[in-house]
Short mmCIF file of C-alpha atoms and ligand atoms in Angstrom, two decimals:
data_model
loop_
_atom_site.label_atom_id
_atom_site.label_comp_id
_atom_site.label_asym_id
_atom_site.label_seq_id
_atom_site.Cartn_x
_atom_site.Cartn_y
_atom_site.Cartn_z
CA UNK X 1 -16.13 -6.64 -2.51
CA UNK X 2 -16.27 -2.48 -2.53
CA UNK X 3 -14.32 -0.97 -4.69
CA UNK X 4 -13.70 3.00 -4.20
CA UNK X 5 -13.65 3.69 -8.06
CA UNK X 6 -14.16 2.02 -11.29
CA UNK X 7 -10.45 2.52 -11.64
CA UNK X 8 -9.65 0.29 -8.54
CA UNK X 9 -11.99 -2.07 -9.81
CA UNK X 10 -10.68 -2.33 -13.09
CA UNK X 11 -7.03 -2.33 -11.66
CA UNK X 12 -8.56 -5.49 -8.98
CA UNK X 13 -9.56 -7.50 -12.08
CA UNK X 14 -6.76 -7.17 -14.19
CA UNK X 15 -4.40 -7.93 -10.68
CA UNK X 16 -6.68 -10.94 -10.43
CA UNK X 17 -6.30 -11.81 -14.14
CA UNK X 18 -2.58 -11.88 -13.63
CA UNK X 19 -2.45 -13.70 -10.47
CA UNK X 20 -1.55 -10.80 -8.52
CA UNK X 21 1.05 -8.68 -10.21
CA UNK X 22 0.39 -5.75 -7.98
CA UNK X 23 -0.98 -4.86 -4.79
CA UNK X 24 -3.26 -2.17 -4.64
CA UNK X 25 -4.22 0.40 -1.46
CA UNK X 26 -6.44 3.43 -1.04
CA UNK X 27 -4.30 6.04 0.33
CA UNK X 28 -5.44 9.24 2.19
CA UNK X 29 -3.83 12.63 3.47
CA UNK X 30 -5.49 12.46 6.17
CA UNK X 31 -4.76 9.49 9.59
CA UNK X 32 -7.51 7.19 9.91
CA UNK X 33 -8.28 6.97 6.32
CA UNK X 34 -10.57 9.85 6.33
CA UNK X 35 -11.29 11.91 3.46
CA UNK X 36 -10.89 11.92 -0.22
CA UNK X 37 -9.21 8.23 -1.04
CA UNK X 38 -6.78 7.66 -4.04
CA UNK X 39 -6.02 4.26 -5.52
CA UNK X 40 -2.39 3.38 -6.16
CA UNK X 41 -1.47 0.04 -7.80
CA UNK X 42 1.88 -1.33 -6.68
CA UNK X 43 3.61 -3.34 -9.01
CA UNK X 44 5.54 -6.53 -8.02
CA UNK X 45 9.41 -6.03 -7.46
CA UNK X 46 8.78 -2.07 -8.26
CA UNK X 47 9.14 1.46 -6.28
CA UNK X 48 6.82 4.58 -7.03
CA UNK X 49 6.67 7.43 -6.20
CA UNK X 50 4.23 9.16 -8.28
CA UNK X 51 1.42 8.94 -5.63
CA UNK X 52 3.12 11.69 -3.25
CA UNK X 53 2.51 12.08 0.32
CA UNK X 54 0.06 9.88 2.32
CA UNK X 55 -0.40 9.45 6.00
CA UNK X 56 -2.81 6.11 5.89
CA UNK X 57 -3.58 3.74 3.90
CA UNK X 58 -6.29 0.57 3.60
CA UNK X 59 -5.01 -2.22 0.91
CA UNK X 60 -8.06 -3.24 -1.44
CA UNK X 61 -6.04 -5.91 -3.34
CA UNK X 62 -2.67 -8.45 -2.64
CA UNK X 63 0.19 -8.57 -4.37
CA UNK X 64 2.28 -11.59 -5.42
CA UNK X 65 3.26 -14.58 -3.30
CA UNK X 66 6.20 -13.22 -1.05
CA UNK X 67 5.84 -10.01 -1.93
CA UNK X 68 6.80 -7.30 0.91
CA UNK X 69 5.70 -3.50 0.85
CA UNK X 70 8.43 -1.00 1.66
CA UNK X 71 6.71 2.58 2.63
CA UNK X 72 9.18 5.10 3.11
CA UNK X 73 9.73 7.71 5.77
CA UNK X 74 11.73 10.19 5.63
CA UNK X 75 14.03 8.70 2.69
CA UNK X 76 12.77 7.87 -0.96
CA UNK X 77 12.96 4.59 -3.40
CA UNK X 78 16.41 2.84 -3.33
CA UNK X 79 17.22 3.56 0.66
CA UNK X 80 15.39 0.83 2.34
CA UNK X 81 17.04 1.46 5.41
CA UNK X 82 14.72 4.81 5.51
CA UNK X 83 11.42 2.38 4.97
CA UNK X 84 9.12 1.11 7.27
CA UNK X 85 6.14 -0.96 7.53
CA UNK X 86 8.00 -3.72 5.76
CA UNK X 87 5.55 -6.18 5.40
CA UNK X 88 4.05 -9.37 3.47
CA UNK X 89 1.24 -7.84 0.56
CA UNK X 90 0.21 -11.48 -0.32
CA UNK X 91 -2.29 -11.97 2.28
CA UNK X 92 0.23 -13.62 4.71
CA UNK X 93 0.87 -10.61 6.88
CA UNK X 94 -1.96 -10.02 10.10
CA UNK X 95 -0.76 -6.35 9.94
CA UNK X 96 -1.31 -6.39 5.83
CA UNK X 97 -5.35 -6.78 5.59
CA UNK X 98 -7.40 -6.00 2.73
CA UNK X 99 -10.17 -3.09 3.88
CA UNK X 100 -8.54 -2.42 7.30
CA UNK X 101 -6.85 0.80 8.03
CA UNK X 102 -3.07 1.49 8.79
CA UNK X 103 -1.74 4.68 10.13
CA UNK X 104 2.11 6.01 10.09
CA UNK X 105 1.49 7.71 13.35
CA UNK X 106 2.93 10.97 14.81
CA UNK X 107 1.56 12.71 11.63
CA UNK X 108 4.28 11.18 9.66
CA UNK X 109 4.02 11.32 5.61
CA UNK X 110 5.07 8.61 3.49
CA UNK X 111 6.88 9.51 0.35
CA UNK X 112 7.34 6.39 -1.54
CA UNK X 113 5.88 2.71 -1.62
CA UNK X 114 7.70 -0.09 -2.91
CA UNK X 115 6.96 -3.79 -3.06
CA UNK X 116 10.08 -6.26 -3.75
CA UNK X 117 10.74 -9.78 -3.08
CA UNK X 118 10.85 -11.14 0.32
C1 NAG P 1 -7.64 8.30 14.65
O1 NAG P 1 -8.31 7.32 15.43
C2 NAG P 1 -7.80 7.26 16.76
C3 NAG P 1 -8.47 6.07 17.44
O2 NAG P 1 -9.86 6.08 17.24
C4 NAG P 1 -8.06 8.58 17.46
O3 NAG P 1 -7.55 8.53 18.78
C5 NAG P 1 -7.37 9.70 16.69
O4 NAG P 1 -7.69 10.94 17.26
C6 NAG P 1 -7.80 9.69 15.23
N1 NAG P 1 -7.02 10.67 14.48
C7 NAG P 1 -7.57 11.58 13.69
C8 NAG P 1 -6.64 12.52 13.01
O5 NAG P 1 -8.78 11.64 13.50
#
C-alpha cells in the first residue's frame, strides 16, 4: 500500500486497529489530483470542516460498514440537501475506490466532508 505521509500511514493503522472508524482521502486544490496532497481523516457519523476547500480527492482508507460520505457544494455541515457525491466509504461503492481519483467538475470547491450512517 502507498501512503502519501507518515501521518496517513499512521492514521491507516490506527483506522485499521479500530476496524475502520474513519475514512481517510488525499485531497488536492487542484482537479485531477495534481499537486501538493493533504490527508484528511473522516470520522464515522462526523462533519469537518477544518480541511477547507478541495476540488479532488483519491480515498487511501474505508470507513465503517454503511458508512456514506457527504461532500458539500455550495452549502456547509448540517444542510445535506447542499451535498453531493453521497456515497458508500466502506468499500461497497464502485464510484468510492481506494487510490482512484474523483473530481467535482466545473471547477467546483468542496467546503465540507461528512460521513454519517447510511
Ligand atoms: C483532468 O483530466 C481530464 C481527462 O484526462 C482532462 O481533460 C482535464 O483537462 C484535466 N484537468 C486539469 C485541470 O488538468
Amino acid at each position: 500500500m502507498y501512503f502519501s505521509s507518515p501521518l496517513t500511514a499512521l492514521a491507516a493503522a490506527l483506522t485499521l486497529a479500530t476496524q475502520g472508524s474513519a475514512f481517510v482521502m488525499d485531497i488536492y486544490d487542484s482537479d485531477n489530483c495534481s499537486g501538493p496532497a493533504r490527508s484528511v481523516n473522516v470520522w464515522d457519523n462526523t462533519c469537518a470542516t477544518w480541511m477547507g476547500g478541495f476540488r479532488s480527492y483519491a480515498p487511501r482508507v474505508y470507513g465503517g460498514a454503511h458508512q456514506k460520505s457527504y461532500f458539500f457544494i455550495p452549502g456547509n455541515c448540517g444542510d445535506l440537501t447542499s451535498s453531493l457525491n453521497s456515497r458508500w466509504v466502506d468499500g461497497g461503492d464502485g464510484w468510492f475506490q481506494t487510490d482512484h481519483c474523483y473530481n467535482f467538475g466545473n471547477g467546483r470547491v468542496v467546503n465540507a466532508v461528512a460521513s454519517y450512517s447510511g
